[in-house]
Coordinates of C-alpha atoms in Angstrom, one line a residue:
Chain I
M27 CA 14.5 16.9 -30.8
R28 CA 13.5 16.1 -34.4
L29 CA 13.1 12.4 -35.2
T30 CA 13.0 11.0 -38.8
D31 CA 10.0 8.8 -39.7
A32 CA 12.1 5.7 -39.2
E33 CA 13.3 6.9 -35.8
Q34 CA 9.7 7.9 -34.7
A35 CA 8.5 4.4 -35.7
M36 CA 11.2 2.8 -33.5
F37 CA 10.3 5.2 -30.7
D38 CA 6.7 4.0 -31.1
G39 CA 7.6 0.4 -30.9
S40 CA 7.7 -0.8 -34.5
K41 CA 10.8 -2.8 -33.8
G42 CA 9.8 -4.1 -30.4
A43 CA 10.0 -3.0 -26.8
A44 CA 13.8 -3.0 -26.4
V45 CA 14.4 -0.8 -29.4
A46 CA 11.6 1.5 -28.1
R47 CA 13.3 1.7 -24.7
A48 CA 16.6 2.5 -26.5
M49 CA 15.0 5.3 -28.5
D50 CA 13.4 6.7 -25.3
L51 CA 16.9 6.8 -23.7
L52 CA 18.4 8.5 -26.7
V53 CA 15.7 11.1 -26.8
R54 CA 16.1 11.9 -23.1
Y55 CA 19.9 12.1 -23.5
G56 CA 19.7 14.2 -26.7
E57 CA 17.3 16.6 -25.1
A58 CA 19.6 16.9 -22.1
L59 CA 22.4 17.8 -24.4
G60 CA 20.4 20.2 -26.4
A61 CA 20.9 18.2 -29.6
E62 CA 18.5 18.9 -32.4
R63 CA 18.6 15.4 -33.9
L64 CA 20.2 11.9 -34.0
V65 CA 22.9 10.7 -36.4
E66 CA 23.2 7.2 -37.9
T67 CA 26.2 5.1 -36.7
R68 CA 27.4 1.7 -37.7
N69 CA 30.2 1.4 -35.1
V70 CA 29.5 1.0 -31.4
A71 CA 32.0 0.2 -28.7
G72 CA 30.6 -0.2 -25.2
A73 CA 30.6 -2.1 -21.9
F74 CA 28.1 -4.8 -21.7
N75 CA 29.7 -7.7 -19.8
A76 CA 28.5 -8.7 -16.3
S77 CA 31.9 -9.0 -14.6
T78 CA 31.7 -7.0 -11.3
P79 CA 30.4 -8.0 -7.8
S80 CA 27.9 -5.1 -8.0
V81 CA 26.3 -6.6 -11.1
R82 CA 25.9 -10.0 -9.6
H83 CA 22.6 -9.4 -7.9
I84 CA 21.1 -7.8 -11.0
A85 CA 22.2 -10.9 -13.0
E86 CA 20.2 -13.1 -10.7
D87 CA 17.2 -11.8 -12.7
G88 CA 18.8 -12.8 -16.0
F89 CA 21.0 -11.0 -18.5
D90 CA 18.0 -9.3 -20.2
R91 CA 17.6 -7.5 -16.8
V92 CA 21.3 -6.5 -16.8
Y93 CA 21.1 -5.0 -20.3
S94 CA 17.7 -3.4 -19.6
E95 CA 18.9 -1.7 -16.4
L96 CA 22.6 -0.9 -17.1
N97 CA 22.6 -0.5 -20.9
L98 CA 19.2 1.0 -21.5
D99 CA 18.2 2.7 -18.1
S100 CA 14.9 0.8 -18.4
D101 CA 12.8 -0.1 -15.3
E102 CA 10.9 -2.6 -17.5
T103 CA 12.9 -5.8 -18.3
V104 CA 12.8 -6.1 -22.1
E105 CA 13.9 -9.0 -24.3
I106 CA 17.2 -7.9 -25.9
P107 CA 17.3 -8.6 -29.7
H108 CA 20.3 -8.9 -32.0
V109 CA 22.2 -5.6 -32.3
A110 CA 21.3 -3.5 -35.2
V111 CA 24.8 -2.4 -36.1
P112 CA 28.4 -3.7 -35.6
T113 CA 29.1 -3.5 -31.9
C114 CA 32.1 -4.6 -29.7
Q115 CA 32.8 -5.1 -26.0
L116 CA 35.6 -2.9 -24.7
I117 CA 37.8 -3.8 -21.7
T118 CA 36.2 -6.0 -19.1
G119 CA 36.8 -6.9 -15.4
I120 CA 38.1 -10.5 -15.6
D121 CA 40.8 -12.3 -17.6
N122 CA 39.0 -15.5 -18.7
D123 CA 42.1 -17.6 -18.3
N124 CA 44.0 -15.8 -15.5
F125 CA 41.1 -15.1 -13.2
A126 CA 42.6 -17.1 -10.3
T127 CA 45.9 -15.0 -10.5
Q128 CA 43.6 -12.0 -10.3
G129 CA 42.0 -13.3 -7.2
V130 CA 38.5 -13.5 -8.8
D131 CA 36.3 -16.2 -7.4
P132 CA 35.3 -18.9 -10.0
D133 CA 31.6 -18.1 -9.7
L134 CA 32.1 -14.5 -10.9
A135 CA 34.4 -15.7 -13.7
D136 CA 31.7 -18.1 -14.8
L137 CA 29.2 -15.2 -14.7
Q138 CA 31.3 -13.3 -17.1
K139 CA 31.6 -16.2 -19.4
R140 CA 27.9 -16.8 -19.4
S141 CA 27.3 -13.1 -20.0
E142 CA 29.7 -13.2 -23.0
R143 CA 27.8 -16.1 -24.5
Y144 CA 24.5 -14.2 -24.1
L145 CA 26.0 -11.0 -25.7
G146 CA 27.8 -12.9 -28.4
R147 CA 24.6 -14.5 -29.6
R148 CA 23.2 -11.0 -29.9
G149 CA 26.1 -9.9 -32.2
I150 CA 28.3 -8.1 -29.7
N151 CA 31.9 -8.9 -30.6
M152 CA 34.0 -9.9 -27.6
M153 CA 37.1 -7.8 -28.4
C154 CA 37.5 -7.2 -24.6
T155 CA 40.2 -4.5 -25.0
C156 CA 40.5 -0.7 -24.4
T157 CA 42.1 -0.6 -27.9
P158 CA 39.5 -2.0 -30.4
Y159 CA 41.5 -0.1 -33.1
Q160 CA 44.4 -2.6 -32.6
V161 CA 42.2 -5.7 -33.3
G162 CA 40.1 -4.9 -36.3
N163 CA 37.7 -2.0 -35.3
V164 CA 39.4 0.8 -37.3
P165 CA 36.9 3.4 -38.2
V166 CA 37.6 5.5 -41.3
R167 CA 37.8 9.3 -41.5
G168 CA 34.4 11.0 -41.0
E169 CA 32.7 7.8 -39.7
H170 CA 30.2 8.5 -37.0
C171 CA 30.9 6.2 -34.0
A172 CA 29.4 5.7 -30.6
W173 CA 32.4 4.7 -28.4
M174 CA 33.1 4.6 -24.7
E175 CA 36.7 4.5 -23.3
S176 CA 38.4 7.9 -23.2
S177 CA 41.7 6.6 -24.6
A178 CA 40.0 4.9 -27.6
V179 CA 37.8 8.0 -28.2
I180 CA 40.7 10.4 -28.5
Y181 CA 42.6 7.9 -30.8
A182 CA 39.5 7.5 -33.1
N183 CA 38.9 11.2 -33.3
S184 CA 42.4 12.4 -33.7
V185 CA 44.5 9.7 -35.4
L186 CA 41.8 8.2 -37.5
G187 CA 39.6 11.3 -38.0
A188 CA 36.4 9.4 -37.0
R189 CA 33.7 11.3 -35.1
T190 CA 32.6 10.3 -31.6
N191 CA 31.9 11.8 -28.3
V192 CA 32.8 10.0 -25.1
E193 CA 29.7 7.8 -24.7
G194 CA 28.6 5.8 -21.7
K195 CA 27.2 2.4 -20.9
E196 CA 23.6 3.4 -21.5
S197 CA 24.1 5.4 -24.7
T198 CA 26.2 2.7 -26.3
G199 CA 23.6 0.1 -25.3
A200 CA 20.9 2.1 -27.0
A201 CA 23.1 2.9 -30.0
A202 CA 23.8 -0.8 -30.5
L203 CA 20.0 -1.6 -30.8
T204 CA 19.1 1.5 -32.9
G205 CA 22.2 2.5 -35.0
R206 CA 21.6 6.1 -33.7
I207 CA 23.4 8.5 -31.3
P208 CA 22.8 12.2 -30.6
Y209 CA 24.2 14.5 -33.3
W210 CA 26.1 16.8 -30.9
G211 CA 29.7 17.9 -30.0
L212 CA 32.4 16.2 -32.0
H213 CA 29.9 14.8 -34.6
L214 CA 29.6 18.4 -35.9
P215 CA 32.5 19.5 -38.1
E216 CA 32.4 23.1 -36.8
N217 CA 33.2 21.8 -33.3
R218 CA 36.4 20.1 -34.3
F219 CA 38.7 23.0 -34.7
A220 CA 41.7 23.7 -32.4
Q221 CA 41.3 26.1 -29.4
H222 CA 44.8 26.0 -28.0
L223 CA 48.3 25.9 -29.4
V224 CA 51.0 23.8 -27.7
R225 CA 54.5 24.7 -28.8
V226 CA 56.9 21.8 -28.2
E227 CA 60.4 22.8 -27.5
A228 CA 61.5 19.6 -25.6
E229 CA 62.6 16.4 -27.4
V230 CA 59.6 14.0 -27.6
D231 CA 60.7 10.7 -29.0
D232 CA 60.2 7.5 -27.1
M233 CA 56.9 6.2 -25.7
A234 CA 57.5 7.6 -22.2
D235 CA 58.2 11.1 -23.7
W236 CA 54.9 11.0 -25.5
G237 CA 53.0 9.9 -22.4
V238 CA 54.5 12.8 -20.4
L239 CA 53.6 15.3 -23.2
G240 CA 50.0 14.0 -23.1
Y241 CA 49.8 14.3 -19.4
F242 CA 51.1 17.9 -19.6
T243 CA 48.6 18.7 -22.3
G244 CA 45.5 17.4 -20.4
F245 CA 46.3 19.7 -17.4
A246 CA 47.0 22.6 -19.8
V247 CA 43.8 22.5 -21.9
E248 CA 41.4 20.4 -19.8
E249 CA 38.6 19.3 -22.2
D250 CA 39.5 21.6 -25.1
I251 CA 41.1 20.8 -28.5
P252 CA 44.8 21.5 -28.8
A253 CA 47.0 21.7 -31.9
F254 CA 50.8 21.1 -31.7
E255 CA 53.8 22.7 -33.4
G256 CA 57.5 21.9 -33.0
L257 CA 57.3 18.1 -32.8
S258 CA 60.7 16.8 -33.8
H259 CA 59.9 13.1 -34.3
Q260 CA 57.3 11.1 -36.2
P261 CA 55.1 9.2 -33.8
S262 CA 53.6 5.7 -34.2
L263 CA 50.4 4.0 -33.2
V264 CA 52.0 3.0 -29.8
K265 CA 53.2 6.5 -29.1
L266 CA 49.9 8.2 -29.9
K267 CA 48.0 5.5 -28.0
H268 CA 50.0 6.5 -24.9
F269 CA 49.9 10.2 -25.6
G270 CA 46.1 10.2 -26.0
A271 CA 45.4 8.1 -23.0
A272 CA 47.5 10.4 -20.8
A273 CA 45.8 13.6 -22.2
A274 CA 42.4 12.0 -21.6
S275 CA 43.4 11.2 -17.9
S276 CA 44.9 14.5 -16.7
G277 CA 42.3 16.4 -18.7
G278 CA 39.3 15.4 -20.7
V279 CA 40.9 15.8 -24.2
E280 CA 38.8 14.0 -26.9
L281 CA 40.5 15.4 -30.0
Y282 CA 43.8 17.0 -30.9
H283 CA 45.5 18.0 -34.1
M284 CA 49.2 17.4 -35.2
P285 CA 49.8 19.0 -38.6
G286 CA 51.6 16.5 -40.8
V287 CA 50.5 13.6 -38.7
T288 CA 46.7 13.6 -38.0
P289 CA 44.3 13.6 -40.9
E290 CA 42.1 16.7 -40.3
A291 CA 44.8 19.2 -40.1
P292 CA 47.5 19.2 -42.8
T293 CA 48.5 22.7 -41.5
L294 CA 48.1 24.8 -38.3
D295 CA 45.7 27.1 -40.3
A296 CA 43.5 24.1 -41.1
A297 CA 43.7 23.0 -37.5
F298 CA 42.3 26.3 -36.2
G299 CA 40.0 27.0 -39.1
P300 CA 37.8 30.0 -38.1
N301 CA 39.2 30.1 -34.5
A302 CA 41.7 32.7 -33.6
R303 CA 45.2 31.3 -33.0
P304 CA 46.0 31.9 -29.3
E305 CA 49.3 32.5 -27.6
P306 CA 51.2 29.2 -27.5
I307 CA 51.5 27.1 -24.3
V308 CA 55.2 26.2 -24.2
Y309 CA 56.3 22.6 -23.4
G310 CA 60.1 22.9 -22.8
A311 CA 62.6 21.1 -20.7
A312 CA 61.2 22.6 -17.4
E313 CA 57.6 21.6 -18.1
R314 CA 58.8 18.1 -19.1
K315 CA 60.7 17.6 -15.9
R316 CA 57.8 19.0 -13.7
T317 CA 55.3 16.7 -15.5
W318 CA 57.5 13.7 -15.1
E319 CA 57.8 14.4 -11.4
R320 CA 54.1 14.9 -11.1
L321 CA 53.6 11.3 -12.3
Q322 CA 55.6 10.0 -9.3
N323 CA 53.2 9.2 -6.4
A324 CA 55.7 7.1 -4.4
S325 CA 58.5 7.3 -1.9
D326 CA 59.3 3.7 -1.1
R327 CA 61.6 2.0 -3.6
K328 CA 61.0 -1.6 -2.7
L329 CA 58.8 -2.6 -5.5
D330 CA 55.9 -5.1 -5.2
F331 CA 54.2 -4.9 -8.6
V332 CA 54.9 -3.7 -12.2
M333 CA 52.0 -3.1 -14.5
L334 CA 52.7 -2.8 -18.3
G335 CA 50.2 -2.5 -21.1
C336 CA 47.9 0.5 -20.5
P337 CA 46.3 1.0 -23.0
H338 CA 46.7 -2.6 -24.0
N339 CA 50.1 -3.4 -25.6
S340 CA 50.7 -3.7 -29.3
I341 CA 52.7 -6.7 -30.6
D342 CA 55.8 -4.5 -31.0
Q343 CA 55.5 -3.7 -27.2
M344 CA 55.2 -7.4 -26.4
A345 CA 58.3 -8.1 -28.5
L346 CA 60.3 -5.3 -26.7
I347 CA 59.3 -6.6 -23.3
A348 CA 60.3 -10.2 -24.3
E349 CA 63.7 -8.8 -25.6
L350 CA 64.3 -7.0 -22.2
L351 CA 63.4 -10.2 -20.2
E352 CA 65.2 -12.8 -22.4
G353 CA 67.3 -15.0 -20.1
K354 CA 66.4 -12.8 -17.0
R355 CA 64.4 -13.5 -13.9
I356 CA 62.0 -11.1 -12.1
H357 CA 62.7 -10.6 -8.4
A358 CA 60.9 -13.1 -6.2
D359 CA 59.1 -10.4 -4.2
T360 CA 57.9 -8.5 -7.3
A361 CA 55.1 -9.4 -9.7
L362 CA 55.0 -8.3 -13.3
W363 CA 51.7 -8.3 -15.3
V364 CA 51.8 -7.5 -19.0
H365 CA 48.4 -6.6 -20.6
T366 CA 47.6 -7.1 -24.3
P367 CA 44.4 -7.7 -26.3
R368 CA 43.6 -11.5 -26.5
A369 CA 44.0 -11.4 -30.3
I370 CA 47.5 -9.9 -30.0
R371 CA 48.2 -12.4 -27.2
Q372 CA 47.8 -15.2 -29.7
I373 CA 50.4 -13.5 -32.0
A374 CA 52.7 -13.1 -29.0
D375 CA 52.2 -16.8 -28.1
R376 CA 53.0 -17.9 -31.6
S377 CA 56.0 -15.6 -31.8
G378 CA 57.4 -17.0 -28.6
F379 CA 57.1 -13.7 -26.6
S380 CA 54.6 -14.9 -24.0
E381 CA 56.9 -17.9 -23.3
I382 CA 59.9 -15.6 -22.6
I383 CA 57.9 -13.3 -20.4
E384 CA 56.4 -16.2 -18.4
A385 CA 59.8 -18.0 -18.2
A386 CA 61.1 -14.8 -16.5
G387 CA 58.2 -15.0 -14.0
G388 CA 55.8 -12.5 -15.6
V389 CA 52.1 -13.0 -16.3
V390 CA 50.6 -12.1 -19.7
M391 CA 47.1 -10.8 -19.1
S392 CA 44.2 -10.1 -21.5
D393 CA 40.6 -8.8 -21.3
T394 CA 41.2 -6.5 -18.3
C395 CA 43.6 -4.3 -16.3
P396 CA 44.2 -3.6 -12.6
S397 CA 42.4 -0.2 -12.7
I398 CA 39.2 -1.6 -14.4
S399 CA 39.2 -4.8 -12.3
R400 CA 40.4 -3.2 -9.1
R401 CA 42.4 -6.3 -8.6
L402 CA 46.2 -6.5 -7.9
P403 CA 48.4 -9.2 -6.5
Q404 CA 47.8 -9.6 -2.7
G405 CA 49.5 -7.2 -0.3
V406 CA 50.8 -4.8 -2.9
R407 CA 52.0 -1.4 -1.5
V408 CA 54.2 0.0 -4.2
I409 CA 53.7 -0.3 -8.0
A410 CA 55.4 0.9 -11.1
T411 CA 54.1 1.4 -14.6
D412 CA 55.1 2.6 -18.0
S413 CA 51.7 4.2 -18.5
A414 CA 50.9 7.8 -17.5
K415 CA 47.2 6.8 -17.4
Q416 CA 47.7 3.9 -15.1
A417 CA 50.1 6.1 -12.9
H418 CA 47.3 8.6 -12.7
Y419 CA 44.5 6.3 -11.7
L420 CA 45.9 3.2 -10.0
P421 CA 47.3 4.9 -6.8
A422 CA 43.8 6.4 -6.1
I423 CA 41.8 3.3 -7.0
A424 CA 44.0 0.8 -5.2
K425 CA 45.4 3.0 -2.5
V426 CA 49.0 2.2 -3.4
Q427 CA 52.2 4.2 -4.1
G428 CA 53.0 4.5 -7.8
W429 CA 56.1 5.1 -9.8
F430 CA 56.1 6.0 -13.5
G431 CA 59.0 5.4 -16.0
S432 CA 60.0 4.0 -19.3
V433 CA 59.3 0.4 -20.2
E434 CA 63.1 -0.3 -19.8
Q435 CA 63.1 1.3 -16.3
C436 CA 60.0 -0.7 -15.3
V437 CA 61.4 -4.1 -16.6
N438 CA 64.8 -3.5 -15.0
S439 CA 63.2 -2.5 -11.7
A440 CA 61.0 -5.7 -11.8
I441 CA 64.2 -7.7 -12.1
A442 CA 65.9 -5.8 -9.3
G443 CA 62.9 -5.8 -7.0
E444 CA 63.3 -2.1 -6.4
W445 CA 62.5 1.1 -8.3
L446 CA 65.6 2.1 -10.3
G447 CA 63.9 4.8 -12.3
V448 CA 65.2 8.4 -12.5
V449 CA 63.5 11.4 -13.9
Q450 CA 64.8 11.5 -17.5
Chain M
M5 CA 19.8 42.8 14.0
S6 CA 17.0 44.4 12.1
D7 CA 14.0 42.4 10.9
A8 CA 15.1 42.8 7.2
Q9 CA 18.5 41.2 8.0
A10 CA 16.9 38.4 10.0
K11 CA 14.8 37.3 7.1
P12 CA 16.3 34.7 4.8
R13 CA 17.6 36.2 1.6
I14 CA 15.9 34.5 -1.4
I15 CA 17.5 34.4 -4.9
T16 CA 15.8 33.2 -8.0
L17 CA 17.7 32.1 -11.1
K18 CA 16.5 31.0 -14.5
G19 CA 18.2 28.3 -16.6
R20 CA 17.7 25.4 -19.0
K21 CA 16.1 22.1 -18.1
V22 CA 18.5 19.1 -18.6
V23 CA 16.3 16.6 -16.8
G24 CA 12.8 17.5 -15.6
G25 CA 11.3 17.3 -12.2
K26 CA 11.3 19.2 -8.9
A27 CA 13.4 18.7 -5.7
A28 CA 14.4 20.8 -2.7
A29 CA 17.3 20.1 -0.4
E30 CA 20.5 21.5 1.1
A31 CA 23.1 22.5 -1.4
L32 CA 26.6 20.9 -1.6
V33 CA 28.8 23.2 -3.7
T34 CA 32.2 22.6 -5.3
T35 CA 34.0 24.5 -8.0
Q36 CA 35.9 21.3 -9.0
T37 CA 34.6 18.9 -11.6
I38 CA 33.8 15.4 -10.3
S39 CA 35.0 12.0 -11.7
G40 CA 32.4 9.2 -11.8
W41 CA 34.5 6.0 -12.2
G42 CA 37.5 6.2 -9.9
G43 CA 36.2 9.4 -8.3
I44 CA 33.1 8.5 -6.3
N45 CA 32.0 5.6 -4.1
E46 CA 28.7 4.4 -5.6
R47 CA 27.6 2.5 -2.5
E48 CA 27.9 5.5 -0.2
G49 CA 27.3 8.3 -2.7
S50 CA 30.5 10.1 -1.7
V51 CA 33.6 11.7 -3.4
I52 CA 36.8 9.6 -3.0
E53 CA 39.2 11.4 -5.3
L54 CA 42.3 12.0 -3.2
R55 CA 43.0 15.6 -4.1
H56 CA 39.3 16.7 -4.4
E57 CA 38.0 19.3 -2.0
L58 CA 35.0 17.1 -1.3
N59 CA 37.1 14.0 -0.7
G60 CA 35.1 11.9 1.9
V61 CA 31.9 14.1 1.6
S62 CA 28.6 12.5 0.8
F63 CA 26.4 14.1 -1.9
A64 CA 23.4 11.7 -1.2
G65 CA 20.2 13.7 -1.0
K66 CA 21.9 17.0 -1.6
V67 CA 21.5 19.5 -4.4
L68 CA 24.9 19.1 -6.0
V69 CA 26.3 22.3 -7.4
F70 CA 29.4 21.7 -9.5
P71 CA 31.0 22.6 -12.8
G72 CA 30.3 19.2 -14.3
A73 CA 31.9 15.8 -15.1
K74 CA 35.5 14.8 -15.8
G75 CA 37.4 11.6 -16.3
S76 CA 36.4 8.2 -17.5
S77 CA 33.4 7.3 -19.8
G78 CA 32.1 5.3 -16.8
W79 CA 30.7 8.5 -15.3
S80 CA 27.0 7.7 -16.1
A81 CA 27.3 4.1 -15.0
F82 CA 28.6 5.1 -11.6
F83 CA 25.9 7.8 -10.9
H84 CA 23.4 5.2 -12.2
M85 CA 24.6 2.8 -9.6
C86 CA 24.2 5.6 -7.0
R87 CA 20.5 5.8 -7.9
L88 CA 20.1 2.0 -7.6
N89 CA 21.8 2.2 -4.2
D90 CA 19.5 5.1 -3.0
V91 CA 22.5 7.5 -2.6
A92 CA 22.1 9.8 -5.6
P93 CA 22.0 13.6 -5.2
A94 CA 18.5 15.1 -4.9
A95 CA 19.2 17.4 -7.9
M96 CA 22.2 18.6 -10.0
I97 CA 23.1 22.2 -11.0
F98 CA 26.1 22.4 -13.3
T99 CA 27.8 24.8 -15.6
R100 CA 29.7 22.8 -18.3
M101 CA 27.7 20.6 -20.7
T102 CA 29.4 17.4 -21.8
T103 CA 28.1 14.0 -22.9
K104 CA 29.2 12.6 -19.5
I105 CA 27.2 14.9 -17.4
A106 CA 24.1 14.9 -19.7
L107 CA 23.9 11.1 -19.8
G108 CA 24.8 10.9 -16.1
A109 CA 22.0 13.3 -15.1
V110 CA 19.5 11.4 -17.4
V111 CA 20.2 8.0 -15.8
T112 CA 20.5 9.4 -12.3
R113 CA 16.9 10.6 -13.0
V114 CA 17.1 13.6 -10.8
P115 CA 16.1 17.2 -11.7
A116 CA 19.0 18.8 -13.4
I117 CA 19.5 22.3 -14.7
T118 CA 22.3 24.3 -16.5
D119 CA 22.9 27.7 -18.2
L120 CA 21.7 29.7 -15.2
D121 CA 21.6 33.5 -15.5
G122 CA 23.8 34.0 -12.5
D123 CA 27.1 32.8 -11.1
V124 CA 26.0 29.7 -9.1
F125 CA 29.4 29.4 -7.3
D126 CA 29.1 33.0 -6.1
L127 CA 25.4 32.8 -5.2
I128 CA 25.0 29.3 -3.7
E129 CA 27.0 28.1 -0.7
T130 CA 27.0 24.7 0.9
G131 CA 24.1 24.5 3.4
D132 CA 21.8 26.9 1.6
F133 CA 18.3 25.5 0.9
V134 CA 17.8 25.2 -2.8
E135 CA 14.6 24.4 -4.7
V136 CA 15.1 23.1 -8.3
D137 CA 12.0 23.3 -10.6
A138 CA 13.7 21.9 -13.7
D139 CA 10.5 21.8 -15.7
A140 CA 10.1 25.6 -15.3
G141 CA 13.9 26.2 -15.5
V142 CA 13.9 27.9 -12.1
V143 CA 16.3 27.6 -9.1
T144 CA 15.3 29.3 -5.8
I145 CA 18.0 29.7 -3.2
T146 CA 17.2 30.4 0.5
K147 CA 20.4 31.6 2.1
A148 CA 21.4 29.7 5.3

């Protein structure tokens, strides 16, 4: 790999041992990819927090050890300096306020808080959400980023036109200290053209519809780049947030094009560029029904737990849940957790939405989610969620039965204590 | 059985180094991609994905032959933890390059190789003895 003089100097230690270890990791990673060079980035989103039981014994040797091992892949413990470029923490394992409800022991919650103070002093912004683009980290078109979190990567690439691959803990740790990431994959304009055409013949309007289309798309194209035609309704942030998270769960989609909606492809011709336009993959009523059924991994209708807010809810979604719960009461045998970024939680609090949700017996959670934390209420056997992504992962991770449906179906089922959803 | 048939059949393939080093062990082959986060147990070094053909099977100490990585961006972190817990594969041979598998192979710090000049899923079977010389870009298969 070719390094610039400035990069070579960092590699040789001109900016200290931690930056040298970061460059070493980036060179090993870039050579593994077959990248020819690095690219500058000023936007890093990674996972730095010490919040899991497996990190606890590493943290006994200090937070420099945690960063050196888990964010730089360095055997040597190096003193971690202030980050070189704007960097944020993505979703984490513990809700700093609701940790007892999660079943987290107070020592582990305290470890996360101490780890956050350590990271904050080094310039890592504690956004603590899978949706940094909802709380102020909104890259512009063409901006080179180094982001983890598959649902955020697909949003940044497709909806915003930023350029990032799916990065990992170690590469984002190194990018934060150097402002560099391998110039490979979706950083190169020639790798961003569509390879598949999805022809939408079914109605795709509400959030659940968009989630189901995304789930279908991931199975259909795996990690390739699809373009869409035939969409009948204008999507929104919420709908594309769900759509992308689903496509990145059933497949590994990191970029899609919707002519008229996403910025890099005003037309299908622009979406495909030099690539031949293939035969379309049809998404009609039959495909929609089959995909909706594929998201159901349950048979028992007695419902123990309803999870809303994956990816983390927008303020509109919080308002809708409050409206559905106003004056109602969640069934005594059913728990309802609603997940939203902490910054949006504050808006929800001031708007009165959190109070309505809590008065109905729900919990408003931030910072985490059950799949990341691997923590659910005690004794849960059957869950329901309005998220195709959570419906995909949570049954496997938590060994529970899982239903998928619209937010209305989920809220009404939480009130009834049994799954009332039907395939729509 | 003739002498010729009794002798182990040896196949040599050439490919591209992803991570340098040499290792030799029994092969574990799957044609299905593997999830890191949510797909493996990092304490036991085994696949836990419910519908995966290797569900419940350990890859610790094996030459893992697979198409590559899928799923969450936590892929590298989970294979990294496998190394720290001494349950990493001995080497990786894969066919689809992505950022997840590249970073994952780097931090697992095992010899890794891709772009081989033969169909590894056709030529390598679970239980074959496989030597990976990633520095030279050579894989030598001794059929079981």
